[in-house]
Amino acid sequence: EDFDDEDDLETHYEEEHTYCRRCGIMFDAEYELQEHKSDSDKHNICNSCDKDFATRWALIQHYVQSPRHDYCQRCDEHLLSEEELKSHYDNAHHRCHDCNRFFKNQRGLDEHDRQLDAAVFTT
């Protein structure tokens, strides 16, 4: 079969064979390809979106930016809903609801709130 370019050839490999485009490796069986992807340091896969990222950092940024994921980057943890994520932020990370900043502890958040109140009172 003739292909217009290398991308068309690789698309053919992916669709018709057990082929890893990122690594350029052909496998004998689908389970071998899946095992390769799950064990390899070269693959950072979001299973729920079926996307493969070049680096772990890129995968994490996907989790943070995608509305499909309720993910806490600080804990490297997926939560079940947006409400659960917000509750987690409030309880574990001392989040200011007004500016969405995070503080190390409750004391830092309380001081931040005090400064906000003082700024509002003086203006």
XYZ file of N, CA and C in Angstrom:
369
model
N 0.842 -1.186 0.000
C 0.000 0.000 0.000
C 0.884 1.245 0.000
N 0.534 2.251 -0.787
C 1.282 3.503 -0.853
C 0.656 4.530 0.083
N 1.519 5.345 0.704
C 1.057 6.379 1.621
C 1.636 7.718 1.193
N 0.868 8.782 1.409
C 1.288 10.112 0.985
C 2.498 10.618 1.765
N 2.520 10.315 3.046
C 3.652 10.755 3.869
C 3.798 9.831 5.067
N 4.792 10.122 5.901
C 5.082 9.271 7.058
C 3.949 9.287 8.085
N 3.281 10.415 8.220
C 2.158 10.510 9.150
C 1.029 9.572 8.736
N 0.725 9.516 7.441
C -0.299 8.592 6.944
C 0.102 7.146 7.211
N 1.385 6.849 7.040
C 1.879 5.493 7.306
C 1.721 5.151 8.783
N 2.093 6.072 9.658
C 1.965 5.811 11.092
C 0.506 5.697 11.513
N -0.362 6.478 10.911
C -1.798 6.363 11.186
C -2.283 4.974 10.780
N -1.821 4.505 9.646
C -2.161 3.144 9.198
C -1.663 2.120 10.219
N -0.413 2.254 10.676
C 0.129 1.330 11.676
C -0.748 1.296 12.927
N -1.134 2.479 13.407
C -1.950 2.561 14.623
C -3.324 1.932 14.440
N -3.920 2.152 13.282
C -5.284 1.667 13.046
C -5.343 0.192 12.692
N -4.342 -0.301 12.017
C -4.392 -1.666 11.497
C -3.470 -2.644 12.220
N -2.569 -2.138 13.027
C -1.584 -2.989 13.697
C -1.497 -2.589 15.167
N -0.729 -3.322 15.934
C -0.479 -2.963 17.321
C 0.845 -2.204 17.348
N 0.734 -0.889 17.246
C 1.893 -0.022 17.022
C 1.880 1.144 18.007
N 3.037 1.432 18.566
C 3.205 2.583 19.455
C 3.850 3.703 18.646
N 3.062 4.720 18.330
C 3.561 5.846 17.525
C 4.673 6.583 18.254
N 4.519 6.803 19.549
C 5.519 7.559 20.305
C 6.888 6.880 20.269
N 6.912 5.568 20.361
C 8.180 4.835 20.427
C 8.585 4.214 19.085
N 7.637 4.144 18.136
C 7.941 3.547 16.843
C 8.142 2.047 16.907
N 7.415 1.392 17.809
C 7.575 -0.051 18.008
C 6.282 -0.767 17.620
N 6.418 -1.885 16.908
C 5.286 -2.728 16.528
C 5.240 -3.906 17.507
N 4.041 -4.287 17.917
C 3.868 -5.399 18.844
C 3.050 -6.501 18.182
N 3.202 -7.725 18.703
C 2.485 -8.870 18.145
C 1.035 -8.925 18.605
N 0.750 -8.359 19.769
C -0.602 -8.453 20.325
C -0.955 -7.157 21.050
N -2.244 -6.881 21.118
C -2.731 -5.656 21.762
C -2.328 -5.599 23.239
N -2.377 -6.740 23.925
C -2.016 -6.721 25.343
C -0.547 -6.321 25.527
N 0.330 -6.671 24.565
C 1.734 -6.267 24.656
C 1.880 -4.754 24.521
N 1.117 -4.169 23.605
C 1.135 -2.715 23.439
C 0.634 -2.031 24.704
N -0.470 -2.505 25.267
C -1.013 -1.896 26.482
C -0.051 -2.046 27.655
N 0.603 -3.189 27.753
C 1.600 -3.404 28.811
C 2.771 -2.439 28.627
N 3.213 -2.267 27.390
C 4.285 -1.329 27.083
C 3.897 0.087 27.517
N 2.701 0.514 27.186
C 2.273 1.866 27.524
C 2.139 2.064 29.030
N 1.706 1.053 29.738
C 1.525 1.212 31.188
C 2.840 1.116 31.953
N 3.826 0.416 31.408
C 5.103 0.229 32.105
C 6.180 1.232 31.710
N 6.019 1.863 30.597
C 7.078 2.691 30.034
C 7.144 4.068 30.680
N 8.348 4.579 30.841
C 8.543 5.947 31.325
C 8.215 6.965 30.249
N 8.082 6.520 29.009
C 7.815 7.419 27.891
C 6.336 7.761 27.743
N 5.471 7.079 28.482
C 4.038 7.290 28.322
C 3.430 7.832 29.604
N 2.682 8.885 29.446
C 1.968 9.516 30.551
C 0.529 9.645 30.092
N -0.264 8.647 30.409
C -1.583 8.497 29.805
C -2.689 8.920 30.763
N -3.591 9.736 30.238
C -4.834 10.041 30.934
C -5.843 9.014 30.436
N -6.166 8.062 31.257
C -7.057 6.989 30.838
C -8.476 7.469 30.559
N -8.960 8.429 31.333
C -10.338 8.868 31.124
C -10.494 9.679 29.839
N -9.436 10.339 29.372
C -9.497 11.109 28.125
C -8.842 10.370 26.965
N -8.186 9.257 27.264
C -7.471 8.466 26.264
C -6.461 9.324 25.500
N -5.647 10.076 26.278
C -4.606 10.912 25.699
C -3.270 10.527 26.302
N -2.231 10.588 25.470
C -0.873 10.240 25.858
C -0.027 11.512 25.809
N 0.618 11.858 26.928
C 1.407 13.076 27.011
C 2.891 12.744 27.060
N 3.702 13.636 26.504
C 5.143 13.392 26.384
C 5.842 13.356 27.741
N 5.331 14.123 28.707
C 5.970 14.177 30.025
C 4.927 14.067 31.131
N 5.383 13.724 32.302
C 4.508 13.675 33.471
C 3.950 15.075 33.755
N 4.793 16.105 33.585
C 4.370 17.482 33.806
C 3.222 17.848 32.876
N 3.298 17.451 31.615
C 2.231 17.744 30.658
C 0.927 17.046 31.066
N 1.031 15.827 31.555
C -0.146 15.102 32.036
C -0.774 15.832 33.228
N 0.051 16.274 34.160
C -0.454 16.991 35.333
C -1.125 18.289 34.911
N -0.525 19.021 33.982
C -1.142 20.256 33.500
C -2.485 19.970 32.838
N -2.588 18.844 32.143
C -3.863 18.432 31.566
C -4.898 18.241 32.674
N -4.518 17.531 33.741
C -5.437 17.316 34.862
C -5.891 18.647 35.462
N -4.946 19.584 35.639
C -5.243 20.867 36.269
C -6.170 21.708 35.392
N -5.931 21.712 34.088
C -6.645 22.619 33.186
C -7.937 22.041 32.625
N -8.066 20.731 32.605
C -9.238 20.115 31.992
C -10.450 20.168 32.918
N -11.591 20.605 32.415
C -12.798 20.602 33.257
C -13.312 19.194 33.537
N -12.754 18.198 32.849
C -13.166 16.810 33.085
C -12.523 16.221 34.339
N -11.534 16.929 34.909
C -10.803 16.377 36.051
C -10.957 17.276 37.267
N -11.288 16.683 38.388
C -11.326 17.380 39.670
C -10.080 16.928 40.411
N -8.986 17.661 40.176
C -7.648 17.215 40.555
C -6.960 18.255 41.428
N -6.380 17.794 42.527
C -5.582 18.652 43.395
C -4.114 18.400 43.070
N -3.472 19.404 42.479
C -2.066 19.259 42.101
C -1.177 19.156 43.332
N -1.519 19.871 44.390
C -0.693 19.844 45.605
C -0.620 18.442 46.224
N -1.707 17.693 46.131
C -1.765 16.352 46.718
C -1.592 15.246 45.672
N -1.564 15.621 44.395
C -1.538 14.658 43.290
C -2.676 13.654 43.481
N -3.882 14.221 43.623
C -5.043 13.398 43.954
C -6.259 13.821 43.129
N -6.954 12.824 42.589
C -8.214 13.070 41.888
C -9.353 12.961 42.898
N -10.284 13.894 42.807
C -11.456 13.840 43.670
C -12.679 13.537 42.823
N -13.772 13.203 43.464
C -14.937 12.678 42.749
C -15.794 13.745 42.083
N -15.708 14.993 42.550
C -16.551 16.045 41.980
C -15.901 17.396 42.233
N -16.422 18.424 41.567
C -15.921 19.771 41.779
C -16.209 20.234 43.205
N -17.366 19.870 43.723
C -17.697 20.227 45.107
C -16.719 19.586 46.092
N -16.394 18.328 45.857
C -15.442 17.645 46.732
C -14.062 18.290 46.636
N -13.675 18.705 45.435
C -12.391 19.387 45.249
C -12.374 20.709 46.019
N -13.441 21.503 45.915
C -13.510 22.778 46.638
C -13.455 22.555 48.147
N -14.160 21.554 48.622
C -14.131 21.230 50.047
C -12.728 20.804 50.475
N -12.078 20.021 49.637
C -10.704 19.587 49.898
C -9.786 20.807 49.992
N -9.909 21.739 49.043
C -9.087 22.953 49.071
C -9.296 23.710 50.383
N -10.547 23.858 50.800
C -10.841 24.597 52.026
C -10.261 23.904 53.255
N -10.399 22.597 53.314
C -9.984 21.855 54.508
C -8.488 21.547 54.542
N -7.903 21.215 53.409
C -6.509 20.773 53.402
C -5.528 21.876 53.050
N -5.990 22.911 52.361
C -5.045 23.896 51.839
C -5.367 25.336 52.211
N -6.363 25.565 53.032
C -6.661 26.894 53.559
C -6.779 27.913 52.423
N -7.819 27.772 51.642
C -8.060 28.604 50.458
C -8.920 29.813 50.808
N -8.532 30.950 50.248
C -9.347 32.162 50.353
C -10.382 32.113 49.235
N -11.650 32.196 49.599
C -12.731 32.149 48.611
C -12.753 33.394 47.725
N -12.306 34.527 48.262
C -12.366 35.774 47.504
C -11.339 35.832 46.378
N -10.119 35.425 46.648
C -9.061 35.562 45.634
C -8.482 34.228 45.180
N -8.986 33.130 45.735
C -8.565 31.774 45.365
C -7.080 31.527 45.630
N -6.519 32.210 46.613
C -5.128 31.965 47.024
C -5.121 30.897 48.111
N -3.992 30.203 48.197
C -3.827 29.143 49.189
C -2.780 29.559 50.213
N -2.987 29.086 51.460
C -2.077 29.425 52.550
C -1.597 28.155 53.241
N -0.411 28.255 53.858
C 0.206 27.087 54.492
C -0.627 26.544 55.650
N -1.295 27.461 56.332
C -2.058 27.046 57.515
C -3.218 28.012 57.751
N -4.024 27.702 58.724
C -5.187 28.525 59.041
C -4.773 29.909 59.518
N -3.664 29.976 60.207
C -3.178 31.274 60.695
C -2.883 32.212 59.524
N -2.249 31.699 58.468
C -1.965 32.519 57.287
C -3.244 33.002 56.620
N -4.226 32.115 56.516
C -5.513 32.494 55.932
C -6.219 33.533 56.793
N -6.178 33.348 58.109
C -6.814 34.316 59.011
C -6.159 35.693 58.884
N -4.834 35.727 58.782
C -4.125 37.000 58.623
C -4.486 37.649 57.292
N -4.571 36.871 56.258
C -4.980 37.358 54.941
C -6.384 37.964 55.030
N -7.302 37.254 55.653
C -8.669 37.758 55.824
C -8.677 39.069 56.606
N -7.851 39.142 57.658
C -7.770 40.358 58.476
C -7.294 41.534 57.625
N -6.276 41.285 56.782
C -5.756 42.354 55.917
C -6.792 42.780 54.869
N -7.535 41.814 54.338
C -8.596 42.154 53.382
C -9.664 43.013 54.047
N -10.065 42.600 55.249
C -11.070 43.374 55.984
C -10.585 44.783 56.283
N -9.317 44.920 56.662
C -8.748 46.236 56.973
C -8.704 47.097 55.714
N -8.368 46.511 54.569
C -8.314 47.264 53.311
C -9.694 47.741 52.901
N -10.688 46.893 53.069
C -12.049 47.267 52.721
C -12.554 48.356 53.670
N -12.207 48.238 54.945
C -12.674 49.201 55.956
C -12.068 50.590 55.714
N -10.799 50.649 55.272
C -10.124 51.948 55.093
C -10.453 52.603 53.760
N -11.066 51.895 52.837
C -11.379 52.518 51.545
C -12.787 53.015 51.473
